[in-house]
Coordinates of C-alpha atoms in Angstrom, one line a residue:
M1 CA -22.3 -8.1 -4.3
D2 CA -25.1 -10.6 -4.0
S3 CA -27.7 -10.6 -1.2
G4 CA -28.2 -6.9 -1.4
V5 CA -24.7 -5.6 -0.4
S6 CA -23.5 -2.9 -2.7
S7 CA -20.2 -3.4 -4.4
R8 CA -18.4 -0.4 -5.8
C9 CA -14.8 -0.3 -7.1
R10 CA -13.0 1.1 -10.1
P11 CA -12.1 -1.5 -12.8
P12 CA -8.4 -1.9 -13.4
G13 CA -7.1 0.7 -15.9
A14 CA -9.9 3.2 -15.2
S15 CA -7.4 5.8 -14.2
R16 CA -3.6 6.3 -14.0
G17 CA -1.9 3.3 -12.5
R18 CA -3.5 0.6 -10.4
S19 CA -6.3 1.4 -7.9
R20 CA -5.8 0.7 -4.2
C21 CA -9.0 -1.3 -4.5
G22 CA -7.3 -3.5 -7.1
A23 CA -4.4 -4.0 -4.7
S24 CA -6.8 -4.8 -2.0
L25 CA -8.4 -7.5 -4.1
A26 CA -5.0 -9.2 -4.5
I27 CA -4.5 -8.9 -0.8
L28 CA -7.9 -10.4 0.2
I29 CA -7.6 -13.3 -2.1
A30 CA -4.9 -14.7 0.1
F31 CA -7.4 -15.0 2.9
G32 CA -9.2 -17.6 0.9
G33 CA -6.4 -20.0 1.5
L34 CA -4.3 -19.7 -1.8
P35 CA -1.9 -17.0 -3.0
V36 CA -2.6 -15.0 -6.1
L37 CA -0.9 -16.8 -9.0
A38 CA 0.0 -15.2 -12.3
Q39 CA -2.0 -17.7 -14.2
D40 CA -5.1 -17.0 -12.1
R41 CA -5.1 -13.2 -12.3
P42 CA -2.6 -10.5 -13.1
V43 CA -1.0 -9.3 -9.9
P44 CA -1.1 -5.6 -9.3
A45 CA 2.3 -3.9 -9.3
R46 CA 2.0 -3.2 -5.6
A47 CA 1.8 -6.9 -4.8
A48 CA 3.9 -8.3 -7.7
P49 CA 6.1 -11.2 -6.5
R50 CA 9.8 -10.7 -6.9
P51 CA 11.6 -13.2 -9.2
A52 CA 13.4 -16.0 -7.4
P53 CA 17.1 -15.6 -7.2
A54 CA 19.1 -17.6 -9.7
A55 CA 20.7 -20.8 -8.6
G56 CA 23.9 -20.1 -6.7
A57 CA 23.1 -16.4 -6.3
P58 CA 24.0 -14.9 -2.9
A59 CA 21.1 -14.5 -0.5
D60 CA 20.0 -11.0 0.5
P61 CA 21.9 -10.4 3.8
A62 CA 19.3 -7.8 5.0
F63 CA 16.5 -10.2 4.4
E64 CA 18.2 -13.1 6.0
S65 CA 19.2 -11.0 9.1
A66 CA 15.7 -9.8 9.5
K67 CA 14.4 -13.3 9.1
V68 CA 16.7 -14.7 11.8
T69 CA 15.7 -11.9 14.2
F70 CA 12.0 -12.3 13.5
E71 CA 11.9 -16.0 13.8
A72 CA 13.7 -15.9 17.1
L73 CA 10.6 -14.2 18.6
P74 CA 7.8 -16.3 20.1
E75 CA 4.9 -17.0 17.7
A76 CA 2.6 -14.7 19.6
D77 CA 5.1 -11.8 19.3
R78 CA 5.6 -12.5 15.6
K79 CA 1.9 -12.4 15.0
A80 CA 1.6 -9.2 17.1
V81 CA 4.3 -7.5 14.9
Q82 CA 2.4 -8.4 11.7
D83 CA -0.9 -7.3 13.2
A84 CA 0.6 -4.0 14.2
L85 CA 2.0 -3.5 10.7
V86 CA -1.5 -4.1 9.3
W87 CA -2.8 -1.3 11.5
T88 CA 0.1 1.1 10.6
G89 CA -0.8 0.4 6.9
D90 CA 2.4 -1.3 6.0
F91 CA 1.4 -5.0 5.9
N92 CA -1.2 -6.4 3.5
A93 CA -1.2 -10.1 4.0
V94 CA -2.2 -12.9 6.4
V95 CA -1.1 -12.6 10.0
S96 CA 0.4 -16.0 10.3
G97 CA 3.7 -15.5 12.2
A98 CA 5.7 -16.7 9.2
F99 CA 8.4 -14.5 7.7
G100 CA 8.4 -13.7 4.0
R101 CA 9.0 -11.0 1.5
R102 CA 5.8 -9.1 2.5
T103 CA 6.8 -9.0 6.2
F104 CA 10.3 -7.9 5.3
E105 CA 9.0 -5.1 3.1
A106 CA 6.5 -4.0 5.7
L107 CA 9.2 -3.8 8.3
N108 CA 11.3 -1.7 6.0
A109 CA 8.4 0.6 5.1
Y110 CA 7.6 1.2 8.8
G111 CA 11.3 1.8 9.7
A112 CA 11.7 4.2 6.8
R113 CA 8.7 6.2 7.9
T114 CA 9.8 6.4 11.5
G115 CA 13.4 7.5 11.2
G116 CA 15.2 4.4 9.9
A117 CA 15.4 2.4 13.2
D118 CA 15.1 -1.4 13.1
P119 CA 11.4 -2.3 13.9
L120 CA 12.7 -5.6 15.4
D121 CA 14.9 -3.8 18.0
P122 CA 13.0 -4.4 21.3
R123 CA 12.4 -0.7 22.0
V124 CA 11.4 0.2 18.4
R125 CA 9.2 -3.0 18.4
A126 CA 7.4 -1.7 21.5
A127 CA 6.7 1.6 19.7
L128 CA 5.4 -0.3 16.7
L129 CA 3.1 -2.4 18.8
S130 CA 1.9 0.7 20.6
A131 CA 1.2 2.4 17.3
G132 CA -0.7 -0.6 16.0
A133 CA -2.7 -0.8 19.3
A134 CA -3.5 2.9 19.1
A135 CA -4.8 2.6 15.5
R136 CA -6.8 -0.5 16.4
N137 CA -8.3 1.3 19.4
A138 CA -9.0 4.4 17.4
A139 CA -11.0 2.2 15.0
R140 CA -12.8 0.5 18.0
F141 CA -12.0 -2.8 16.4
R142 CA -13.8 -5.5 18.4
V143 CA -13.2 -9.2 17.8
S144 CA -16.0 -11.4 19.2
V145 CA -18.4 -14.2 18.4
D146 CA -21.2 -12.8 16.1
P147 CA -24.5 -13.8 17.8
G148 CA -26.1 -14.0 14.4
T149 CA -23.8 -16.7 13.0
G150 CA -21.5 -18.1 15.7
A151 CA -18.5 -17.1 13.7
L152 CA -15.7 -15.0 15.1
M153 CA -15.8 -11.5 13.5
G154 CA -13.7 -8.5 13.8
V155 CA -15.6 -5.2 13.3
P156 CA -14.3 -1.6 13.2
E157 CA -17.2 -0.3 15.2
R158 CA -16.2 3.4 14.9
L159 CA -16.8 3.2 11.1
L160 CA -19.5 0.6 11.1
A161 CA -21.6 2.1 13.8
K162 CA -25.0 0.9 12.5
R163 CA -25.7 -2.7 13.5
T164 CA -28.8 -4.6 12.5
A165 CA -29.8 -8.2 13.3
L166 CA -30.7 -10.2 10.2
P167 CA -32.7 -13.4 9.9
S168 CA -29.5 -15.3 9.1
G169 CA -26.7 -13.1 10.3
T170 CA -25.8 -9.5 11.2
R171 CA -25.3 -6.3 9.2
W172 CA -22.8 -3.6 10.2
Q173 CA -22.9 -0.4 8.1
S174 CA -21.3 3.1 8.1
Q175 CA -23.6 6.0 8.8
D176 CA -23.6 7.1 5.2
G177 CA -24.1 3.5 3.9
R178 CA -20.9 3.5 1.8
V179 CA -19.3 0.6 3.7
T180 CA -21.3 -2.5 4.6
L181 CA -20.3 -5.8 6.3
E182 CA -22.7 -8.7 6.5
S183 CA -22.3 -12.0 8.2
R184 CA -24.3 -15.0 7.0
V185 CA -25.1 -18.5 8.2
F186 CA -26.8 -21.3 6.4
P187 CA -27.8 -24.4 8.5
P188 CA -27.1 -27.9 7.2
G189 CA -29.4 -28.9 4.4
T190 CA -30.1 -25.4 3.1
E191 CA -27.4 -23.7 0.9
T192 CA -24.3 -25.4 -0.2
L193 CA -20.9 -24.0 -1.2
D194 CA -21.7 -24.9 -4.8
T195 CA -25.0 -23.0 -4.9
L196 CA -23.4 -20.0 -3.1
F197 CA -20.5 -20.0 -5.5
E198 CA -22.8 -20.1 -8.5
K199 CA -24.8 -17.1 -7.2
A200 CA -21.7 -15.1 -6.3
T201 CA -20.1 -15.7 -9.8
A202 CA -23.3 -15.3 -11.9
P203 CA -23.0 -12.6 -14.6
L204 CA -24.5 -9.3 -13.6
P205 CA -24.7 -6.0 -15.6
G206 CA -21.8 -3.7 -14.7
R207 CA -20.0 -6.2 -12.5
K208 CA -16.8 -8.0 -13.2
V209 CA -15.7 -11.0 -11.2
T210 CA -12.0 -10.5 -10.7
Y211 CA -11.2 -13.7 -8.8
K212 CA -13.0 -16.8 -7.8
L213 CA -11.8 -19.7 -5.7
R214 CA -13.7 -22.9 -5.0
R215 CA -12.2 -25.4 -2.6
P216 CA -13.9 -28.3 -0.8
D217 CA -14.5 -26.2 2.3
T218 CA -14.0 -22.6 1.1
V219 CA -15.4 -20.2 -1.4
V220 CA -13.9 -16.8 -2.2
V221 CA -15.2 -14.4 -4.8
T222 CA -14.1 -10.8 -5.5
A223 CA -15.6 -8.4 -7.9
E224 CA -15.5 -4.9 -9.1
T225 CA -18.0 -2.5 -10.5
G226 CA -17.5 1.0 -11.8
T227 CA -17.5 2.5 -8.3
G228 CA -16.8 -0.1 -5.8
L229 CA -15.3 -3.4 -4.5
S230 CA -16.9 -6.6 -3.2
Y231 CA -15.4 -9.5 -1.3
I232 CA -17.3 -12.7 -0.4
R233 CA -16.1 -15.5 1.6
Y234 CA -17.9 -18.7 2.8
A235 CA -16.7 -21.8 4.7
S236 CA -18.5 -25.1 5.3
G237 CA -18.4 -27.3 8.3
P238 CA -20.5 -29.7 10.3
E239 CA -22.7 -26.8 11.5
G240 CA -23.5 -25.6 7.9
V241 CA -22.0 -22.7 6.0
R242 CA -20.8 -19.4 7.5
G243 CA -19.3 -16.4 5.8
F244 CA -19.4 -12.7 5.3
L245 CA -19.8 -10.2 2.5
L246 CA -18.0 -6.9 2.3
G247 CA -18.6 -3.9 0.1
Y248 CA -17.2 -0.3 0.1
D249 CA -16.9 2.7 -2.1
R250 CA -13.5 2.9 -3.9
A251 CA -13.1 6.5 -2.9
L252 CA -12.8 5.4 0.7
A253 CA -9.9 3.0 -0.1
P254 CA -7.2 5.0 1.6
E255 CA -9.1 4.8 4.9
V256 CA -10.8 1.4 4.6
D257 CA -8.1 -0.8 3.1
R258 CA -6.4 -1.8 6.3
L259 CA -9.7 -2.3 8.0
V260 CA -10.7 -4.8 5.3
I261 CA -7.4 -6.7 5.9
A262 CA -8.0 -6.7 9.6
V263 CA -11.6 -8.0 9.2
A264 CA -10.4 -10.8 6.9
N265 CA -7.6 -11.7 9.3
A266 CA -9.9 -11.9 12.3
F267 CA -12.6 -14.1 10.6
V268 CA -12.9 -17.6 12.0
P269 CA -16.0 -19.4 10.7
F270 CA -16.0 -22.2 13.3
P271 CA -14.1 -21.0 16.4
D272 CA -12.8 -23.3 19.1
P273 CA -14.6 -22.2 22.2
A274 CA -11.4 -22.5 24.3
T275 CA -9.6 -20.0 22.1
V276 CA -12.3 -17.4 21.5
P277 CA -11.0 -14.0 22.6
V278 CA -13.1 -12.0 25.1
A279 CA -14.8 -9.0 23.5
Q280 CA -15.1 -5.8 25.5
I281 CA -18.1 -6.2 27.7
P282 CA -19.5 -4.1 30.6
A283 CA -17.6 -4.9 33.8
G284 CA -19.9 -6.7 36.2
S285 CA -22.6 -6.9 33.7
G286 CA -23.4 -10.6 34.2
S287 CA -23.0 -11.5 30.5
A288 CA -20.1 -12.9 28.5
P289 CA -19.5 -13.6 24.8
A290 CA -17.9 -17.0 25.4
A291 CA -18.9 -19.5 22.8
G292 CA -20.5 -22.8 23.7
A293 CA -19.9 -26.2 22.3
A294 CA -21.9 -25.4 19.1
G295 CA -19.9 -22.2 18.5
K296 CA -22.8 -20.0 19.6
P297 CA -22.8 -17.7 22.6
A298 CA -22.9 -19.5 25.9
S299 CA -25.7 -18.7 28.4
P300 CA -24.2 -16.4 31.0
P301 CA -24.3 -17.3 34.7
Q302 CA -27.1 -15.7 36.6
A303 CA -26.2 -12.5 38.3
A304 CA -27.2 -11.8 41.9
V305 CA -27.4 -8.0 42.0
P306 CA -25.2 -6.8 39.2
L307 CA -23.3 -3.5 39.7
R308 CA -24.1 -0.8 37.2
P309 CA -21.4 -0.5 34.5
A310 CA -22.0 3.2 34.3
S311 CA -20.5 3.6 37.8
L312 CA -17.1 2.9 36.3
S313 CA -16.9 6.4 34.8
S314 CA -17.3 8.1 38.2
A315 CA -13.6 7.6 39.2
P316 CA -10.4 6.2 37.6
V317 CA -10.1 2.5 37.8
S318 CA -7.5 1.6 40.4
G319 CA -7.4 -2.2 39.9
A320 CA -9.3 -5.3 39.2
G321 CA -11.1 -7.8 41.4
L322 CA -12.6 -11.3 40.9
T323 CA -15.8 -12.3 42.5
V324 CA -15.2 -15.7 44.1
A325 CA -18.2 -16.1 46.4
P326 CA -21.5 -14.2 47.1
G327 CA -20.4 -10.8 48.2
R328 CA -16.7 -11.7 48.2
V329 CA -14.1 -10.2 45.8
L330 CA -10.5 -11.3 45.5
T331 CA -7.8 -8.8 44.5
A332 CA -4.1 -8.1 44.9
A333 CA -3.1 -6.3 48.1
A334 CA -1.1 -3.7 46.2
V335 CA -4.3 -2.4 44.6
L336 CA -5.4 -1.1 47.9
E337 CA -2.2 0.6 49.0
G338 CA -3.0 4.1 49.9
C339 CA -6.7 3.5 49.2
A340 CA -8.7 4.4 52.3
Q341 CA -12.2 3.9 50.7
P342 CA -12.2 1.2 48.1
R343 CA -15.4 0.9 46.1
I344 CA -16.8 -1.4 43.4
G345 CA -19.2 0.6 41.4
S346 CA -21.2 2.6 43.9
V347 CA -20.8 0.0 46.7
P348 CA -18.1 0.5 49.4
A349 CA -15.8 -2.5 49.8
R350 CA -14.5 -3.7 53.2
V351 CA -11.3 -5.6 53.7
L352 CA -12.0 -9.0 55.3
A353 CA -8.6 -10.7 55.1
T354 CA -5.1 -10.2 53.7
D355 CA -2.3 -12.7 53.0
P356 CA 1.5 -12.3 52.9
A357 CA 1.5 -13.7 49.4
G358 CA -0.1 -10.4 48.3
L359 CA -3.8 -11.1 48.3
T360 CA -6.8 -9.4 49.8
L361 CA -10.4 -10.6 50.2
L362 CA -13.1 -7.9 50.1
D363 CA -16.7 -7.8 51.4
V364 CA -18.8 -6.3 48.7
P365 CA -22.6 -6.6 49.1
G366 CA -24.4 -7.1 45.8
A367 CA -21.3 -8.1 43.9
P368 CA -21.8 -9.9 40.5
A369 CA -22.5 -13.6 40.4
P370 CA -19.5 -15.5 41.8
L371 CA -17.3 -17.6 39.6
Q372 CA -16.7 -21.3 40.2
L373 CA -12.9 -20.8 40.0
A374 CA -10.9 -23.4 38.1
I375 CA -7.3 -23.3 39.3
R376 CA -4.5 -24.4 37.0
T377 CA -2.4 -27.0 38.9
E378 CA 0.2 -27.9 36.2
P379 CA 3.2 -25.6 35.5
V380 CA 2.8 -23.0 32.8
G381 CA 5.2 -23.4 29.9
A382 CA 6.7 -20.8 27.6
E383 CA 4.5 -22.2 24.8
D384 CA 1.3 -21.7 26.7
S385 CA -0.9 -18.8 25.6
L386 CA -2.3 -16.6 28.4
I387 CA -5.2 -14.1 28.6
A388 CA -5.4 -11.3 31.2
L389 CA -8.8 -9.8 31.9
A390 CA -8.8 -6.2 33.1
P391 CA -11.5 -3.6 33.6
S392 CA -11.6 -0.3 31.9
P393 CA -14.2 2.5 31.4
D394 CA -15.3 0.7 28.3
G395 CA -15.7 -2.7 30.0
V396 CA -13.6 -5.8 30.5
Q397 CA -10.6 -5.9 28.2
A398 CA -8.8 -9.1 27.2
A399 CA -5.0 -8.9 26.6
P400 CA -3.1 -11.8 25.2
G401 CA 0.1 -12.6 27.0
E402 CA 2.8 -15.1 27.6
S403 CA 4.5 -16.6 30.7
R404 CA 8.0 -15.7 31.6
G405 CA 9.6 -17.0 34.7
G406 CA 6.4 -16.9 36.8
D407 CA 5.5 -13.5 35.5
V408 CA 3.2 -12.4 32.6
I409 CA 4.2 -10.3 29.5
A410 CA 1.1 -8.5 28.2
A411 CA 0.0 -5.0 27.0
L412 CA -2.0 -4.2 30.1
Q413 CA -3.0 -0.6 30.8
P414 CA -3.2 1.3 34.1
G415 CA -5.8 -0.2 36.5
S416 CA -4.8 -3.8 35.8
G417 CA -3.4 -4.6 39.2
G418 CA -5.3 -7.7 40.5
A419 CA -6.4 -8.7 37.0
P420 CA -6.8 -12.4 36.7
V421 CA -4.5 -14.2 34.2
L422 CA -5.9 -17.4 32.7
D423 CA -4.8 -20.1 30.4
R424 CA -6.7 -20.8 27.2
S425 CA -9.1 -23.2 29.0
G426 CA -10.1 -20.4 31.4
A427 CA -8.2 -21.8 34.4
L428 CA -6.6 -19.3 36.7
V429 CA -2.8 -19.0 36.5
G430 CA -2.6 -16.1 38.9
L431 CA -3.4 -12.4 39.6
V432 CA -1.3 -9.4 38.5
A433 CA 0.4 -8.7 41.8
R434 CA 1.4 -5.1 41.1
Y435 CA 1.1 -2.5 38.3
P436 CA 3.7 0.3 38.0
A437 CA 2.6 3.7 39.4
A438 CA 4.2 5.4 36.4
P439 CA 4.4 3.0 33.5
R440 CA 6.4 3.8 30.4
R441 CA 4.1 4.9 27.5
V442 CA 4.6 5.1 23.8
A443 CA 2.2 7.3 21.9
G444 CA 0.0 7.4 25.0
V445 CA -0.3 3.6 25.2
V446 CA 1.6 1.2 27.6
P447 CA 3.4 -1.4 25.4
P448 CA 3.7 -5.0 26.5
S449 CA 5.7 -5.3 29.7
R450 CA 6.6 -7.9 32.3
L451 CA 4.4 -7.9 35.4
P452 CA 4.7 -10.1 38.5
L453 CA 1.9 -12.6 39.3
V454 CA 0.5 -13.9 42.6
P455 CA 0.5 -17.6 41.6
A456 CA -2.5 -19.8 41.5
R457 CA -1.2 -22.0 44.3
A458 CA -1.2 -19.0 46.6
V459 CA -4.7 -18.1 45.6
T460 CA -5.8 -21.7 46.4
A461 CA -4.2 -21.6 49.9
F462 CA -5.7 -18.2 50.7
L463 CA -9.2 -19.1 49.6
A464 CA -9.0 -22.3 51.6
A465 CA -8.0 -20.4 54.7
Q466 CA -11.1 -18.3 54.2
G467 CA -13.4 -21.3 53.8
L468 CA -13.7 -20.7 50.1
S469 CA -11.9 -23.8 48.7
A470 CA -11.8 -23.7 44.9
T471 CA -13.9 -26.2 43.1
T472 CA -13.1 -28.1 39.9
P473 CA -15.8 -27.1 37.5
R474 CA -15.9 -28.0 33.8
R475 CA -13.2 -26.0 32.0
D476 CA -14.8 -25.7 28.6
G477 CA -16.0 -22.1 28.7
G478 CA -12.7 -20.5 28.0
P479 CA -11.6 -17.1 29.3
G480 CA -14.9 -15.6 28.3
A481 CA -16.7 -17.5 31.0
V482 CA -14.6 -15.7 33.6
A483 CA -15.3 -12.1 32.4
P484 CA -18.6 -11.6 34.2
A485 CA -16.9 -12.1 37.5
V486 CA -14.3 -9.4 36.8
V487 CA -15.0 -6.0 38.5
A488 CA -13.3 -2.6 38.7
I489 CA -12.0 -1.3 42.0
T490 CA -11.9 2.5 42.5
C491 CA -10.6 4.6 45.3
R492 CA -12.1 7.7 46.8

């Protein structure tokens, strides 16, 4: 790999059958924007396309049935199923929400491994999503804006624990140096896709370029050496060129393959600030990874007296609160049921007011900087994407969700009562009104479930009654701009 990242993978034919690295190359090529075609490069047996049925031949009834069931799901659910199949090691393509032969075979592979049940059956699908979430969490896979480039990157931080800031990006590396991920940025007027393509495809001793793609806005190059694999991707835009380079030892392929697919799926070179997911950040830390207009991290609001994130570990999280004014935290009334001594961090919280709609306002001296709350006034449609922000011992977690009859469907974990639910612009849709005392778990994880909301209109009325009328700030920060105002509530 160029720019100093090692590339190690066995050439095709070096041992019996095709290497998993070779299969990974075919997989990763798709992320450059084009499928692997037979005339471009021989397709490994694992990824070989099936011949098209002859004209007039009957359709595969199992395939068509699965397609109908899959396509009846909302787009967010379809993508969630594909992403979970990536993490279970069954799906090796782009998470797009579109149904095809790869998705069909992945569903069959997962079903066969787990007893033969249909993965699209609601209960089995919940188990699949939970299994994917468990594997994702085990890898500590974080998706956030890379401060070194402004691109959206997904990084398996458990494996790539060493992080180094570079002059033009960021390097993540395993402790033994056998896996390396580097992000790169080139401002306008410096490198071009043409020069980068030439460097990436230049002949080097011991390296074989196995695939190369040059499009007007994208470059993808894959290569193999005797011991490893390399994958390079660059994209151009008004802000220059951004990309990443990935190399890993072929002996680690069984462990790393699905991580490579997840990294490639998560990469967005020029993310829309309104759709950037919120990374896990310390609750009440006064910082957020939201992207600004130029795609780089936005400046966080100034914190008054931030609460210490370490205090979250002293007691289980009972619920979430949202700082709406200096020393004032809004939450759902159900969070405080049976809680005689609520605390936020190490600070006792005192109930100031409650509301029949299910809201409570707390007095919390030294709470994080308040949020200029934007309230969504228009109805939420089924097609609108939602984000719920909930505290956890690791920080604020962002859970994608969807609206359903005034409720939210999301994979929220215990301690999410009172969590703010936002639309993609960062405007408040409501607060999670109540979280089950004994939620159903699959493999230790609570799958997506339907939770009631205290609607935004009730929040507006309650705040107005307390002299805290919501303002109408700019709504271009996205959900990430709200995260610093989310705090964890504990009970003693």
